[in-house]
């Protein structure tokens, strides 16, 4: 526990330096960076340096989302994290890996100090972003995209001043942050120099992970591994350069991009711009002695490097004359941000062509399509292409959160806003996405009472958290998605007409998998990705099995396809997957019922600018509608409608089960045969509120 005098001294030193009344003892660039970070922490993020509470920890559901977004990267990074932890364990350092938002997604602790580390906030799910924690290893590394050593009193918050943190960024092929690798200790000598060796070890392992992921990301191209010493080539790579069959350079690791491809204001487009030879010469040299380093001389400087050529995927070095590569999920000819998507379908290509034109035009985007068609992936691609790519991408599924929670999740709240609120309050999704993109999935399920608040945020560019009196300015780009017919919801009075027009700036209809012309390529792509994720040799799908997969209806679309192939890869023992390896519904071709989404009347298959809807009459009461043969929910209530007998019986049954399970929703939903999302929706419709939320309201509802 930090003593009061220590906290006061630290706060005083921070304020003196930030306000310019004194200067740090050291004047090297590292300390100048830390001083700038202190100023950001105080002036931009409004963090109190005297705060003594542990850092913010996201929920288990949110942590799973953070991990799923970088699942393949985490698989590749795991070996580097393990190695660093093994090397630093004797010195009592924990090792953590965070994503680009600063949330810890992988963590290795010291067994003897596990409880102490956890009590101080070192655990999976902890957020170390500078906007929450001020100056710290992870947060300042993400802000500056440079390796950072923050030692003891160099931290901004007094709670962290006993720690020492060494962090290094891991960047992608476009220099975008993917993750941060960090090693931290609870106790360390006062001298900053005592941490320089650990800092160097963290930087080396981060570079190792980054190069491994670059090699994986460029695996569909020819790659040159380059080094200065031929004898080191089998064990260490200085530079990695990827190129296509025409010799055009398509990417490389960070060191190659900075020192070779882009150097002294010059950009090398082809291999012959970089070396005193052509791509054909390189392939001939590699073919003459496969796997043996051969010399290459730089065009501009005459510097000599040694190279080893690797063929794309399983292609042989002897295949030096090949057809041009088809578009794949790693195709660099596609627009930036969209390269991980399969783009072989004409409608998907048309969507992308239109999306890149509106991405930076401050036009809200509406994504339409059946469940599982990849709406969130497309939304993230728009964000990654836009000028906001380096800012947060924040997603909220309006159908997966009960109505009693969605308001605080979206708008945030201040300290003491309601019973059970966190002591420091919480930033809502809107403020978290400030400067970036807010993705609202299943927008049609947003409660009507919150739609007016969202409309005001969009119209005025400011948000008022629960319990706050003053609005906070916010700058964000909104992308929405739904599988519902929003104009019909407007006519029914379940969705605000003015909000619909505000959100429907540019509409894109994502085709279902069964109608895509690139279905074969998409199946092969997902198979390659799942094989790589499992660390096994690429499997093959026989033609008779492929025919069955192509003829299947895929009611769950791409999401169902990925899960089916993941299952098949897991249980297949040989070198190929057959129809027997797939789930039962594919083997029997038993198509699941599907609710098809029809485009709104003004929506075309190829994206068009948003059109005006005809005037909509005042909503009239309507009987429950049966969509696609589905039985209407007897408890589908409008605002203010009283509970009928069926609803009251179901409500009592759910309340009894919740109390038996101490309000553990996941276990209760399982016992009642519902999914977690369905259970939450029914809680909202039946006005069931957990005791730790709005405690007085729960008692009022039960007593009523």
mmCIF file with all atom_site columns, N, CA and C in Angstrom, residues 101-136:
data_model
loop_
_atom_site.group_PDB
_atom_site.id
_atom_site.type_symbol
_atom_site.label_atom_id
_atom_site.label_alt_id
_atom_site.label_comp_id
_atom_site.label_asym_id
_atom_site.label_entity_id
_atom_site.label_seq_id
_atom_site.pdbx_PDB_ins_code
_atom_site.Cartn_x
_atom_site.Cartn_y
_atom_site.Cartn_z
_atom_site.occupancy
_atom_site.B_iso_or_equiv
_atom_site.pdbx_formal_charge
_atom_site.auth_seq_id
_atom_site.auth_comp_id
_atom_site.auth_asym_id
_atom_site.auth_atom_id
_atom_site.pdbx_PDB_model_num
ATOM 1   N N  . UNK A 1 101 ? -6.014 -2.225  -28.196 1.00 0.00 ? 101 UNK A N  1
ATOM 2   C CA . UNK A 1 101 ? -6.735 -1.324  -27.304 1.00 0.00 ? 101 UNK A CA 1
ATOM 3   C C  . UNK A 1 101 ? -6.152 -1.323  -25.898 1.00 0.00 ? 101 UNK A C  1
ATOM 4   N N  . UNK A 1 102 ? -5.121 -2.130  -25.656 1.00 0.00 ? 102 UNK A N  1
ATOM 5   C CA . UNK A 1 102 ? -4.496 -2.188  -24.338 1.00 0.00 ? 102 UNK A CA 1
ATOM 6   C C  . UNK A 1 102 ? -5.086 -3.225  -23.406 1.00 0.00 ? 102 UNK A C  1
ATOM 7   N N  . UNK A 1 103 ? -6.004 -4.063  -23.892 1.00 0.00 ? 103 UNK A N  1
ATOM 8   C CA . UNK A 1 103 ? -6.618 -5.098  -23.047 1.00 0.00 ? 103 UNK A CA 1
ATOM 9   C C  . UNK A 1 103 ? -5.747 -6.351  -23.060 1.00 0.00 ? 103 UNK A C  1
ATOM 10  N N  . UNK A 1 104 ? -5.416 -6.872  -21.887 1.00 0.00 ? 104 UNK A N  1
ATOM 11  C CA . UNK A 1 104 ? -4.579 -8.060  -21.766 1.00 0.00 ? 104 UNK A CA 1
ATOM 12  C C  . UNK A 1 104 ? -5.322 -9.289  -22.266 1.00 0.00 ? 104 UNK A C  1
ATOM 13  N N  . UNK A 1 105 ? -4.778 -9.934  -23.307 1.00 0.00 ? 105 UNK A N  1
ATOM 14  C CA . UNK A 1 105 ? -5.421 -11.117 -23.895 1.00 0.00 ? 105 UNK A CA 1
ATOM 15  C C  . UNK A 1 105 ? -4.638 -12.393 -23.597 1.00 0.00 ? 105 UNK A C  1
ATOM 16  N N  . UNK A 1 106 ? -3.382 -12.287 -23.134 1.00 0.00 ? 106 UNK A N  1
ATOM 17  C CA . UNK A 1 106 ? -2.595 -13.459 -22.749 1.00 0.00 ? 106 UNK A CA 1
ATOM 18  C C  . UNK A 1 106 ? -1.666 -13.031 -21.624 1.00 0.00 ? 106 UNK A C  1
ATOM 19  N N  . UNK A 1 107 ? -1.457 -13.911 -20.648 1.00 0.00 ? 107 UNK A N  1
ATOM 20  C CA . UNK A 1 107 ? -0.768 -13.493 -19.434 1.00 0.00 ? 107 UNK A CA 1
ATOM 21  C C  . UNK A 1 107 ? -0.045 -14.680 -18.814 1.00 0.00 ? 107 UNK A C  1
ATOM 22  N N  . UNK A 1 108 ? 1.185  -14.456 -18.360 1.00 0.00 ? 108 UNK A N  1
ATOM 23  C CA . UNK A 1 108 ? 1.980  -15.461 -17.657 1.00 0.00 ? 108 UNK A CA 1
ATOM 24  C C  . UNK A 1 108 ? 2.464  -14.844 -16.340 1.00 0.00 ? 108 UNK A C  1
ATOM 25  N N  . UNK A 1 109 ? 2.157  -15.494 -15.231 1.00 0.00 ? 109 UNK A N  1
ATOM 26  C CA . UNK A 1 109 ? 2.475  -14.917 -13.933 1.00 0.00 ? 109 UNK A CA 1
ATOM 27  C C  . UNK A 1 109 ? 3.612  -15.668 -13.261 1.00 0.00 ? 109 UNK A C  1
ATOM 28  N N  . UNK A 1 110 ? 3.967  -15.244 -12.071 1.00 0.00 ? 110 UNK A N  1
ATOM 29  C CA . UNK A 1 110 ? 4.949  -15.908 -11.216 1.00 0.00 ? 110 UNK A CA 1
ATOM 30  C C  . UNK A 1 110 ? 4.164  -16.698 -10.171 1.00 0.00 ? 110 UNK A C  1
ATOM 31  N N  . UNK A 1 111 ? 4.247  -18.037 -10.180 1.00 0.00 ? 111 UNK A N  1
ATOM 32  C CA . UNK A 1 111 ? 3.396  -18.829 -9.276  1.00 0.00 ? 111 UNK A CA 1
ATOM 33  C C  . UNK A 1 111 ? 3.452  -18.375 -7.824  1.00 0.00 ? 111 UNK A C  1
ATOM 34  N N  . UNK A 1 112 ? 4.638  -18.072 -7.322  1.00 0.00 ? 112 UNK A N  1
ATOM 35  C CA . UNK A 1 112 ? 4.761  -17.699 -5.914  1.00 0.00 ? 112 UNK A CA 1
ATOM 36  C C  . UNK A 1 112 ? 4.157  -16.328 -5.622  1.00 0.00 ? 112 UNK A C  1
ATOM 37  N N  . UNK A 1 113 ? 3.976  -15.506 -6.651  1.00 0.00 ? 113 UNK A N  1
ATOM 38  C CA . UNK A 1 113 ? 3.456  -14.147 -6.463  1.00 0.00 ? 113 UNK A CA 1
ATOM 39  C C  . UNK A 1 113 ? 2.130  -13.941 -7.180  1.00 0.00 ? 113 UNK A C  1
ATOM 40  N N  . UNK A 1 114 ? 1.460  -15.035 -7.535  1.00 0.00 ? 114 UNK A N  1
ATOM 41  C CA . UNK A 1 114 ? 0.263  -14.921 -8.372  1.00 0.00 ? 114 UNK A CA 1
ATOM 42  C C  . UNK A 1 114 ? -0.797 -14.026 -7.733  1.00 0.00 ? 114 UNK A C  1
ATOM 43  N N  . UNK A 1 115 ? -1.065 -14.210 -6.441  1.00 0.00 ? 115 UNK A N  1
ATOM 44  C CA . UNK A 1 115 ? -2.100 -13.404 -5.793  1.00 0.00 ? 115 UNK A CA 1
ATOM 45  C C  . UNK A 1 115 ? -1.711 -11.940 -5.737  1.00 0.00 ? 115 UNK A C  1
ATOM 46  N N  . UNK A 1 116 ? -0.429 -11.657 -5.449  1.00 0.00 ? 116 UNK A N  1
ATOM 47  C CA . UNK A 1 116 ? 0.004  -10.263 -5.389  1.00 0.00 ? 116 UNK A CA 1
ATOM 48  C C  . UNK A 1 116 ? -0.134 -9.582  -6.750  1.00 0.00 ? 116 UNK A C  1
ATOM 49  N N  . UNK A 1 117 ? 0.274  -10.276 -7.821  1.00 0.00 ? 117 UNK A N  1
ATOM 50  C CA . UNK A 1 117 ? 0.127  -9.709  -9.162  1.00 0.00 ? 117 UNK A CA 1
ATOM 51  C C  . UNK A 1 117 ? -1.346 -9.442  -9.470  1.00 0.00 ? 117 UNK A C  1
ATOM 52  N N  . UNK A 1 118 ? -2.204 -10.400 -9.150  1.00 0.00 ? 118 UNK A N  1
ATOM 53  C CA . UNK A 1 118 ? -3.623 -10.242 -9.457  1.00 0.00 ? 118 UNK A CA 1
ATOM 54  C C  . UNK A 1 118 ? -4.236 -9.092  -8.668  1.00 0.00 ? 118 UNK A C  1
ATOM 55  N N  . UNK A 1 119 ? -3.848 -8.963  -7.399  1.00 0.00 ? 119 UNK A N  1
ATOM 56  C CA . UNK A 1 119 ? -4.369 -7.877  -6.573  1.00 0.00 ? 119 UNK A CA 1
ATOM 57  C C  . UNK A 1 119 ? -3.982 -6.505  -7.122  1.00 0.00 ? 119 UNK A C  1
ATOM 58  N N  . UNK A 1 120 ? -2.843 -6.438  -7.805  1.00 0.00 ? 120 UNK A N  1
ATOM 59  C CA . UNK A 1 120 ? -2.377 -5.167  -8.365  1.00 0.00 ? 120 UNK A CA 1
ATOM 60  C C  . UNK A 1 120 ? -2.906 -4.930  -9.780  1.00 0.00 ? 120 UNK A C  1
ATOM 61  N N  . UNK A 1 121 ? -3.717 -5.856  -10.299 1.00 0.00 ? 121 UNK A N  1
ATOM 62  C CA . UNK A 1 121 ? -4.324 -5.645  -11.607 1.00 0.00 ? 121 UNK A CA 1
ATOM 63  C C  . UNK A 1 121 ? -3.685 -6.402  -12.745 1.00 0.00 ? 121 UNK A C  1
ATOM 64  N N  . UNK A 1 122 ? -2.660 -7.219  -12.487 1.00 0.00 ? 122 UNK A N  1
ATOM 65  C CA . UNK A 1 122 ? -1.994 -7.978  -13.547 1.00 0.00 ? 122 UNK A CA 1
ATOM 66  C C  . UNK A 1 122 ? -2.750 -9.294  -13.746 1.00 0.00 ? 122 UNK A C  1
ATOM 67  N N  . UNK A 1 123 ? -3.585 -9.309  -14.791 1.00 0.00 ? 123 UNK A N  1
ATOM 68  C CA . UNK A 1 123 ? -4.417 -10.482 -15.061 1.00 0.00 ? 123 UNK A CA 1
ATOM 69  C C  . UNK A 1 123 ? -5.004 -10.330 -16.462 1.00 0.00 ? 123 UNK A C  1
ATOM 70  N N  . UNK A 1 124 ? -5.574 -11.407 -16.985 1.00 0.00 ? 124 UNK A N  1
ATOM 71  C CA . UNK A 1 124 ? -6.249 -11.331 -18.274 1.00 0.00 ? 124 UNK A CA 1
ATOM 72  C C  . UNK A 1 124 ? -7.461 -10.414 -18.164 1.00 0.00 ? 124 UNK A C  1
ATOM 73  N N  . UNK A 1 125 ? -7.673 -9.590  -19.186 1.00 0.00 ? 125 UNK A N  1
ATOM 74  C CA . UNK A 1 125 ? -8.815 -8.687  -19.222 1.00 0.00 ? 125 UNK A CA 1
ATOM 75  C C  . UNK A 1 125 ? -8.541 -7.287  -18.722 1.00 0.00 ? 125 UNK A C  1
ATOM 76  N N  . UNK A 1 126 ? -7.397 -7.079  -18.055 1.00 0.00 ? 126 UNK A N  1
ATOM 77  C CA . UNK A 1 126 ? -7.070 -5.739  -17.569 1.00 0.00 ? 126 UNK A CA 1
ATOM 78  C C  . UNK A 1 126 ? -6.758 -4.811  -18.740 1.00 0.00 ? 126 UNK A C  1
ATOM 79  N N  . UNK A 1 127 ? -7.264 -3.586  -18.673 1.00 0.00 ? 127 UNK A N  1
ATOM 80  C CA . UNK A 1 127 ? -7.007 -2.590  -19.721 1.00 0.00 ? 127 UNK A CA 1
ATOM 81  C C  . UNK A 1 127 ? -5.936 -1.620  -19.248 1.00 0.00 ? 127 UNK A C  1
ATOM 82  N N  . UNK A 1 128 ? -4.816 -1.565  -19.987 1.00 0.00 ? 128 UNK A N  1
ATOM 83  C CA . UNK A 1 128 ? -3.684 -0.703  -19.645 1.00 0.00 ? 128 UNK A CA 1
ATOM 84  C C  . UNK A 1 128 ? -3.564 0.481   -20.607 1.00 0.00 ? 128 UNK A C  1
ATOM 85  N N  . UNK A 1 129 ? -4.652 0.835   -21.286 1.00 0.00 ? 129 UNK A N  1
ATOM 86  C CA . UNK A 1 129 ? -4.607 1.973   -22.215 1.00 0.00 ? 129 UNK A CA 1
ATOM 87  C C  . UNK A 1 129 ? -4.266 3.251   -21.455 1.00 0.00 ? 129 UNK A C  1
ATOM 88  N N  . UNK A 1 130 ? -3.547 4.146   -22.115 1.00 0.00 ? 130 UNK A N  1
ATOM 89  C CA . UNK A 1 130 ? -3.113 5.382   -21.476 1.00 0.00 ? 130 UNK A CA 1
ATOM 90  C C  . UNK A 1 130 ? -4.303 6.225   -21.036 1.00 0.00 ? 130 UNK A C  1
ATOM 91  N N  . UNK A 1 131 ? -5.421 6.135   -21.757 1.00 0.00 ? 131 UNK A N  1
ATOM 92  C CA . UNK A 1 131 ? -6.589 6.935   -21.398 1.00 0.00 ? 131 UNK A CA 1
ATOM 93  C C  . UNK A 1 131 ? -7.200 6.485   -20.085 1.00 0.00 ? 131 UNK A C  1
ATOM 94  N N  . UNK A 1 132 ? -6.905 5.250   -19.651 1.00 0.00 ? 132 UNK A N  1
ATOM 95  C CA . UNK A 1 132 ? -7.411 4.748   -18.368 1.00 0.00 ? 132 UNK A CA 1
ATOM 96  C C  . UNK A 1 132 ? -6.343 4.814   -17.267 1.00 0.00 ? 132 UNK A C  1
ATOM 97  N N  . UNK A 1 133 ? -5.100 4.447   -17.607 1.00 0.00 ? 133 UNK A N  1
ATOM 98  C CA . UNK A 1 133 ? -4.053 4.299   -16.599 1.00 0.00 ? 133 UNK A CA 1
ATOM 99  C C  . UNK A 1 133 ? -3.007 5.403   -16.625 1.00 0.00 ? 133 UNK A C  1
ATOM 100 N N  . UNK A 1 134 ? -3.102 6.309   -17.600 1.00 0.00 ? 134 UNK A N  1
ATOM 101 C CA . UNK A 1 134 ? -2.051 7.309   -17.714 1.00 0.00 ? 134 UNK A CA 1
ATOM 102 C C  . UNK A 1 134 ? -0.755 6.682   -18.198 1.00 0.00 ? 134 UNK A C  1
ATOM 103 N N  . UNK A 1 135 ? 0.351  7.330   -17.934 1.00 0.00 ? 135 UNK A N  1
ATOM 104 C CA . UNK A 1 135 ? 1.655  6.837   -18.376 1.00 0.00 ? 135 UNK A CA 1
ATOM 105 C C  . UNK A 1 135 ? 1.949  5.474   -17.764 1.00 0.00 ? 135 UNK A C  1
ATOM 106 N N  . UNK A 1 136 ? 2.121  4.470   -18.633 1.00 0.00 ? 136 UNK A N  1
ATOM 107 C CA . UNK A 1 136 ? 2.505  3.123   -18.223 1.00 0.00 ? 136 UNK A CA 1
ATOM 108 C C  . UNK A 1 136 ? 3.109  2.449   -19.442 1.00 0.00 ? 136 UNK A C  1
#
